[in-house]
Coordinates of N, CA and C in Angstrom, one line a residue:
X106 N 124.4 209.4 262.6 CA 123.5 208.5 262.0 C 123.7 208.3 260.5
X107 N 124.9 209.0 260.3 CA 124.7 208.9 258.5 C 125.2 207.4 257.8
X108 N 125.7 206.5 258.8 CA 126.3 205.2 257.8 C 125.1 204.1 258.7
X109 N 124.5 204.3 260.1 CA 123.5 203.0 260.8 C 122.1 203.1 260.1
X110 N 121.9 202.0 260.4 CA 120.4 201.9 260.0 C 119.8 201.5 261.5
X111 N 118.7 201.9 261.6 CA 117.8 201.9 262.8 C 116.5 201.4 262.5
X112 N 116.0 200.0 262.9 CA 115.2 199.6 262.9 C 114.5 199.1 264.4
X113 N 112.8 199.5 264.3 CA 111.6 199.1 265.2 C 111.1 197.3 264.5
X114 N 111.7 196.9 265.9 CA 110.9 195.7 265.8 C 109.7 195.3 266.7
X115 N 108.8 194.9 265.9 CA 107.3 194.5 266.8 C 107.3 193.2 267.7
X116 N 106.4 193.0 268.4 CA 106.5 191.7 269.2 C 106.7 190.3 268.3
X117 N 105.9 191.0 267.1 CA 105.7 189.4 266.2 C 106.8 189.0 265.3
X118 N 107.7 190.6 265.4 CA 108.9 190.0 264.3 C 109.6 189.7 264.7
X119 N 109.9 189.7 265.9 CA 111.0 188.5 266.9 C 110.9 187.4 266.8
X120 N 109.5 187.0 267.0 CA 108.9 185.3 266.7 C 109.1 185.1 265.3
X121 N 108.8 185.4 264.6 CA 108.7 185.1 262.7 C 110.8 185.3 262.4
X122 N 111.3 186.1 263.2 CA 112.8 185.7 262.6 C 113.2 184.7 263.7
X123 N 112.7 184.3 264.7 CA 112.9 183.4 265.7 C 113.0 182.0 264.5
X124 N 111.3 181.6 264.5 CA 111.1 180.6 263.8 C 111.6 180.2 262.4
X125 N 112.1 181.9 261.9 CA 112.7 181.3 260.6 C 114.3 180.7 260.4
X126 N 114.5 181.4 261.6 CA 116.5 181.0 261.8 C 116.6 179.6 262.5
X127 N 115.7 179.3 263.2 CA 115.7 178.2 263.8 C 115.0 176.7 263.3
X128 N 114.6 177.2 261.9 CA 113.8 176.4 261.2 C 112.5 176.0 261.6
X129 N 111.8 175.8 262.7 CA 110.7 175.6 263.2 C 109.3 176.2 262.4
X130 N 108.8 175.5 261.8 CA 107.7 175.8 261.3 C 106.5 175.3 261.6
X131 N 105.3 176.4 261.3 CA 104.0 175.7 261.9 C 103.5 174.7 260.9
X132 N 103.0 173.5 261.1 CA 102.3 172.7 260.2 C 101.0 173.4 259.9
X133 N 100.5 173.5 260.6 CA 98.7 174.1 260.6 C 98.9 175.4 259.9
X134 N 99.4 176.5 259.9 CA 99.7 177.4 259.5 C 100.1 176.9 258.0
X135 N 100.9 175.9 257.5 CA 101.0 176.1 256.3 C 100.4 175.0 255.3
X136 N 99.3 174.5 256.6 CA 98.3 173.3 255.4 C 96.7 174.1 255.5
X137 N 97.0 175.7 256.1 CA 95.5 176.7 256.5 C 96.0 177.7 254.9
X138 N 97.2 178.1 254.8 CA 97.8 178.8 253.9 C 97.5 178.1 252.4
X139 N 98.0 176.2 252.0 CA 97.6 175.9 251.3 C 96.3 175.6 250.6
X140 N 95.7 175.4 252.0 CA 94.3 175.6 251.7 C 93.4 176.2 251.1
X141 N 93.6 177.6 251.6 CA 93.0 178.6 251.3 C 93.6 179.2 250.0
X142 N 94.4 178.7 249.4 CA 95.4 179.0 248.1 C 94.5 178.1 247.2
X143 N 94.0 176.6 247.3 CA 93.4 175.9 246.6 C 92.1 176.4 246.5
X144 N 91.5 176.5 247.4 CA 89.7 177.1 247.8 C 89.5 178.4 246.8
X145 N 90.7 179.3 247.0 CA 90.6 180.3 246.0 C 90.5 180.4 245.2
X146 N 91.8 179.3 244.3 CA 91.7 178.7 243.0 C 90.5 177.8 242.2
X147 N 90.2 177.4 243.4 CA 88.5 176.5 242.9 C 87.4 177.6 242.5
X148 N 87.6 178.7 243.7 CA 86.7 179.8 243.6 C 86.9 180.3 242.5
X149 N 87.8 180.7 242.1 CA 87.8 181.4 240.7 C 87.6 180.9 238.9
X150 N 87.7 179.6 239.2 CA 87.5 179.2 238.3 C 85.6 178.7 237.6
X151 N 85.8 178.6 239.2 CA 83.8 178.9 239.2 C 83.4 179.6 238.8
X152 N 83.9 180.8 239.1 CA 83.6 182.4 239.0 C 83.5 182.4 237.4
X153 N 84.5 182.0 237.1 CA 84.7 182.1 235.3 C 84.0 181.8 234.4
X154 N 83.6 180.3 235.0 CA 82.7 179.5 234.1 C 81.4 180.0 234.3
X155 N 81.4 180.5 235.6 CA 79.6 181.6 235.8 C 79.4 182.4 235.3
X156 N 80.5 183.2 234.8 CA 80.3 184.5 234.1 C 80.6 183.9 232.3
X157 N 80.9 183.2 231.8 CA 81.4 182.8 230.8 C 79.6 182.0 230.1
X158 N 78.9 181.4 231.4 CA 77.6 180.8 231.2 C 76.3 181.8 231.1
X159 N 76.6 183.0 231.5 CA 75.7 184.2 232.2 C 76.2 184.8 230.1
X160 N 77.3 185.0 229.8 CA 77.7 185.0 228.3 C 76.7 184.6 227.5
X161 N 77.0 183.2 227.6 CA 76.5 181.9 226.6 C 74.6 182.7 226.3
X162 N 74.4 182.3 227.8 CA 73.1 182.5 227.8 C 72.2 184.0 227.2
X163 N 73.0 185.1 227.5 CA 72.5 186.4 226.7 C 72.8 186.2 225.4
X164 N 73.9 185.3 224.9 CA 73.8 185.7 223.3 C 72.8 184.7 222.5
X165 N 72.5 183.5 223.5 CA 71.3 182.7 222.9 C 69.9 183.2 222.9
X166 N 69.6 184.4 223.9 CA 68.4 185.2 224.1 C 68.3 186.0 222.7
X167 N 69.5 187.0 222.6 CA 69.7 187.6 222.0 C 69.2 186.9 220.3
X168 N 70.1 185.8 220.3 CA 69.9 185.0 218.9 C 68.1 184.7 218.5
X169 N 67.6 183.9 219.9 CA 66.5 183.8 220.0 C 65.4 185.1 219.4
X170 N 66.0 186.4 219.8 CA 65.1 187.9 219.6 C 65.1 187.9 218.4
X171 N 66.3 187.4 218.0 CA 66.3 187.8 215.9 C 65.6 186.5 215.1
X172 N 65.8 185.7 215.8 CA 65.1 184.6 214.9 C 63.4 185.3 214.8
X173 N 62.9 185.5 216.0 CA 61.6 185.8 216.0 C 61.4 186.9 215.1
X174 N 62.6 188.0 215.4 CA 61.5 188.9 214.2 C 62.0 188.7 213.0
X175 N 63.1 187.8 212.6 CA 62.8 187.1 211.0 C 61.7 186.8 210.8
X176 N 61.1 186.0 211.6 CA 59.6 185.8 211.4 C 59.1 186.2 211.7
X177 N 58.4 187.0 212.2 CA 57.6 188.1 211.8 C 57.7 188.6 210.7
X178 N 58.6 189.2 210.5 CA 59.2 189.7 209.0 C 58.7 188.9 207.9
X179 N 59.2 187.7 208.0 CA 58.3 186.8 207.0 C 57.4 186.6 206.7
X180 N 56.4 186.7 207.9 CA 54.9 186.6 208.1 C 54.2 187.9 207.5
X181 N 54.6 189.1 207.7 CA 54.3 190.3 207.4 C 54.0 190.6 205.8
X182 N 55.5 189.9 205.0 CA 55.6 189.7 204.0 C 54.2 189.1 202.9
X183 N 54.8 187.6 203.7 CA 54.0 186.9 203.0 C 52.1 187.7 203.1
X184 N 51.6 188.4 204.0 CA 50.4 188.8 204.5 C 50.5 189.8 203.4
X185 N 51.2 190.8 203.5 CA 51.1 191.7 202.2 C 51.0 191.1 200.6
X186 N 52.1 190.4 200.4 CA 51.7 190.0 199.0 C 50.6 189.1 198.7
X187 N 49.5 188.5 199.5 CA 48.8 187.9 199.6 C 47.0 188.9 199.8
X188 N 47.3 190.3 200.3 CA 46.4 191.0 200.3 C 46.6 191.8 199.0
X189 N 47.7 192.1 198.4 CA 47.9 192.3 197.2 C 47.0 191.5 196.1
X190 N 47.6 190.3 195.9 CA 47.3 189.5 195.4 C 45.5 189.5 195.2
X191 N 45.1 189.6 196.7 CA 43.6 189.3 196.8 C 43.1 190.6 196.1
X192 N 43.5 192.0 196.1 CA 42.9 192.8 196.1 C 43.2 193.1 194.4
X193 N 44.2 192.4 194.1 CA 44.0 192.4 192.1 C 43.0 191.7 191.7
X194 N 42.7 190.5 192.4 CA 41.7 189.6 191.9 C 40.7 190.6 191.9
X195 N 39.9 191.1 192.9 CA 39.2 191.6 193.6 C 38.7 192.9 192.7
X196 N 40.2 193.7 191.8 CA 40.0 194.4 191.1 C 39.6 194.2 189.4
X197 N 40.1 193.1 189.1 CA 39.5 192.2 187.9 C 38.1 192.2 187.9
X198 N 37.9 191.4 188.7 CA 36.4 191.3 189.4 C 35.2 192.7 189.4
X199 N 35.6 193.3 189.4 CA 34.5 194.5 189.9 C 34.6 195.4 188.7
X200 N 36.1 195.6 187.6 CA 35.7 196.7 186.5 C 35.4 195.9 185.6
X201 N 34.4 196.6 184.7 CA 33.7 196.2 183.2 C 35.0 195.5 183.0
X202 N 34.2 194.9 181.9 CA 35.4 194.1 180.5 C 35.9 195.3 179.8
X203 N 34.9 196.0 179.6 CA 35.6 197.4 178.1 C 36.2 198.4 178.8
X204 N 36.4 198.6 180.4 CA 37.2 199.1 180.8 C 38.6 198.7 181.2
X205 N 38.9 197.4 180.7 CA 39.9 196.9 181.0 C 41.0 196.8 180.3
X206 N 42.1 197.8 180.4 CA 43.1 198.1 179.3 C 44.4 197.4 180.6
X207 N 44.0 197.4 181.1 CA 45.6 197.3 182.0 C 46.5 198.3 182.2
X208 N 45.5 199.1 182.8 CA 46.1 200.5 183.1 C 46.8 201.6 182.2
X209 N 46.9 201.0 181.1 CA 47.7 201.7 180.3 C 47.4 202.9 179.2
X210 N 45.6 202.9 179.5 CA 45.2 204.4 179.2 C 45.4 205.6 179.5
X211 N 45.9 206.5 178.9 CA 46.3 208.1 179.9 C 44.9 208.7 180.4
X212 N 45.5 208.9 181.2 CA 44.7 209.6 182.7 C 44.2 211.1 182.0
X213 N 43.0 211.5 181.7 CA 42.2 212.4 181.4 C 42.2 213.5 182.5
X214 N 42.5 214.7 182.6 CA 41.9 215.4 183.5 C 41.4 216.5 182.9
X215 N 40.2 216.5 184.2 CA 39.4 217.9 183.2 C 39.7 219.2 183.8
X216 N 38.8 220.5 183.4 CA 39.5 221.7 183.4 C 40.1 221.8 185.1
X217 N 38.7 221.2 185.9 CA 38.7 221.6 187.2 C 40.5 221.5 187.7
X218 N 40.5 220.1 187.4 CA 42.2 219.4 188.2 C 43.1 220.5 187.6
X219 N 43.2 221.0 185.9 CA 43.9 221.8 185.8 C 44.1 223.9 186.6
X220 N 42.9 223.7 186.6 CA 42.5 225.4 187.3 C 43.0 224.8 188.8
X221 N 42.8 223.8 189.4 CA 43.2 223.4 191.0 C 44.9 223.7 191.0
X222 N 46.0 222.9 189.8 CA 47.0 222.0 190.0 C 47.5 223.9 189.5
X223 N 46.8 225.1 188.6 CA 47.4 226.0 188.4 C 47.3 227.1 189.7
X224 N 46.8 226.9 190.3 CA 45.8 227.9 191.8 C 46.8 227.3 192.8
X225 N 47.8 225.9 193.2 CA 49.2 226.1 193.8 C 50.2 226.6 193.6
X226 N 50.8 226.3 192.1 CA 51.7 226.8 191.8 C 52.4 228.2 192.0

């Protein structure tokens, strides 16, 4: 056996080198082949554009999430400097005239704060 080759042929490979030496081909067989070559090719290109749209659509959610908490953010903002705002007025309002230096008097403390601030240390 060292120079033969030995080959098992099946029922079907008789028929398929039958039809191939003999030229005979199936029609149906090769407009079921093309078919299903095209259907696949349709299929996948579906597939692509569905997953490509399934894309689109998270990053527009996504974009959507940030716009909103810019605003919020905005809103928060403006809310604070506006309770600021109110609560200077508010502060005008309520101390004496002859107490009003604009903060820029030094801060007095008496013995107590100092015996407290020396009793952590």
């Amino acid at each position: 056996m060292s120079g033969s080759h030995f080959h098992v042929h099946g029922p079907h490979d008789h028929e398929l080198e039958h039809a191939a030496s003999h030229g005979k081909a199936d029609a149906v067989s090769g407009r079921i082949a093309v078919t299903t070559a095209v259907l696949a090719t349709v299929g996948a290109l579906f597939s692509y554009q569905g997953g490509a749209t399934q894309a689109d659509s998270t990053l527009f959610k996504s974009n959507a999430a940030i716009s909103k908490t810019e605003a919020a953010n905005q809103w928060n903002y403006d809310q604070a400097k506006s309770s600021k705002q109110n609560l200077a007025e508010l502060a005008v309002e309520i101390v004496p005239v002859e107490r009003r230096d604009g903060g820029r008097a030094p801060v007095s403390r008496g013995a107590g704060a100092t015996a407290r601030r020396a009793g952590r240390a």
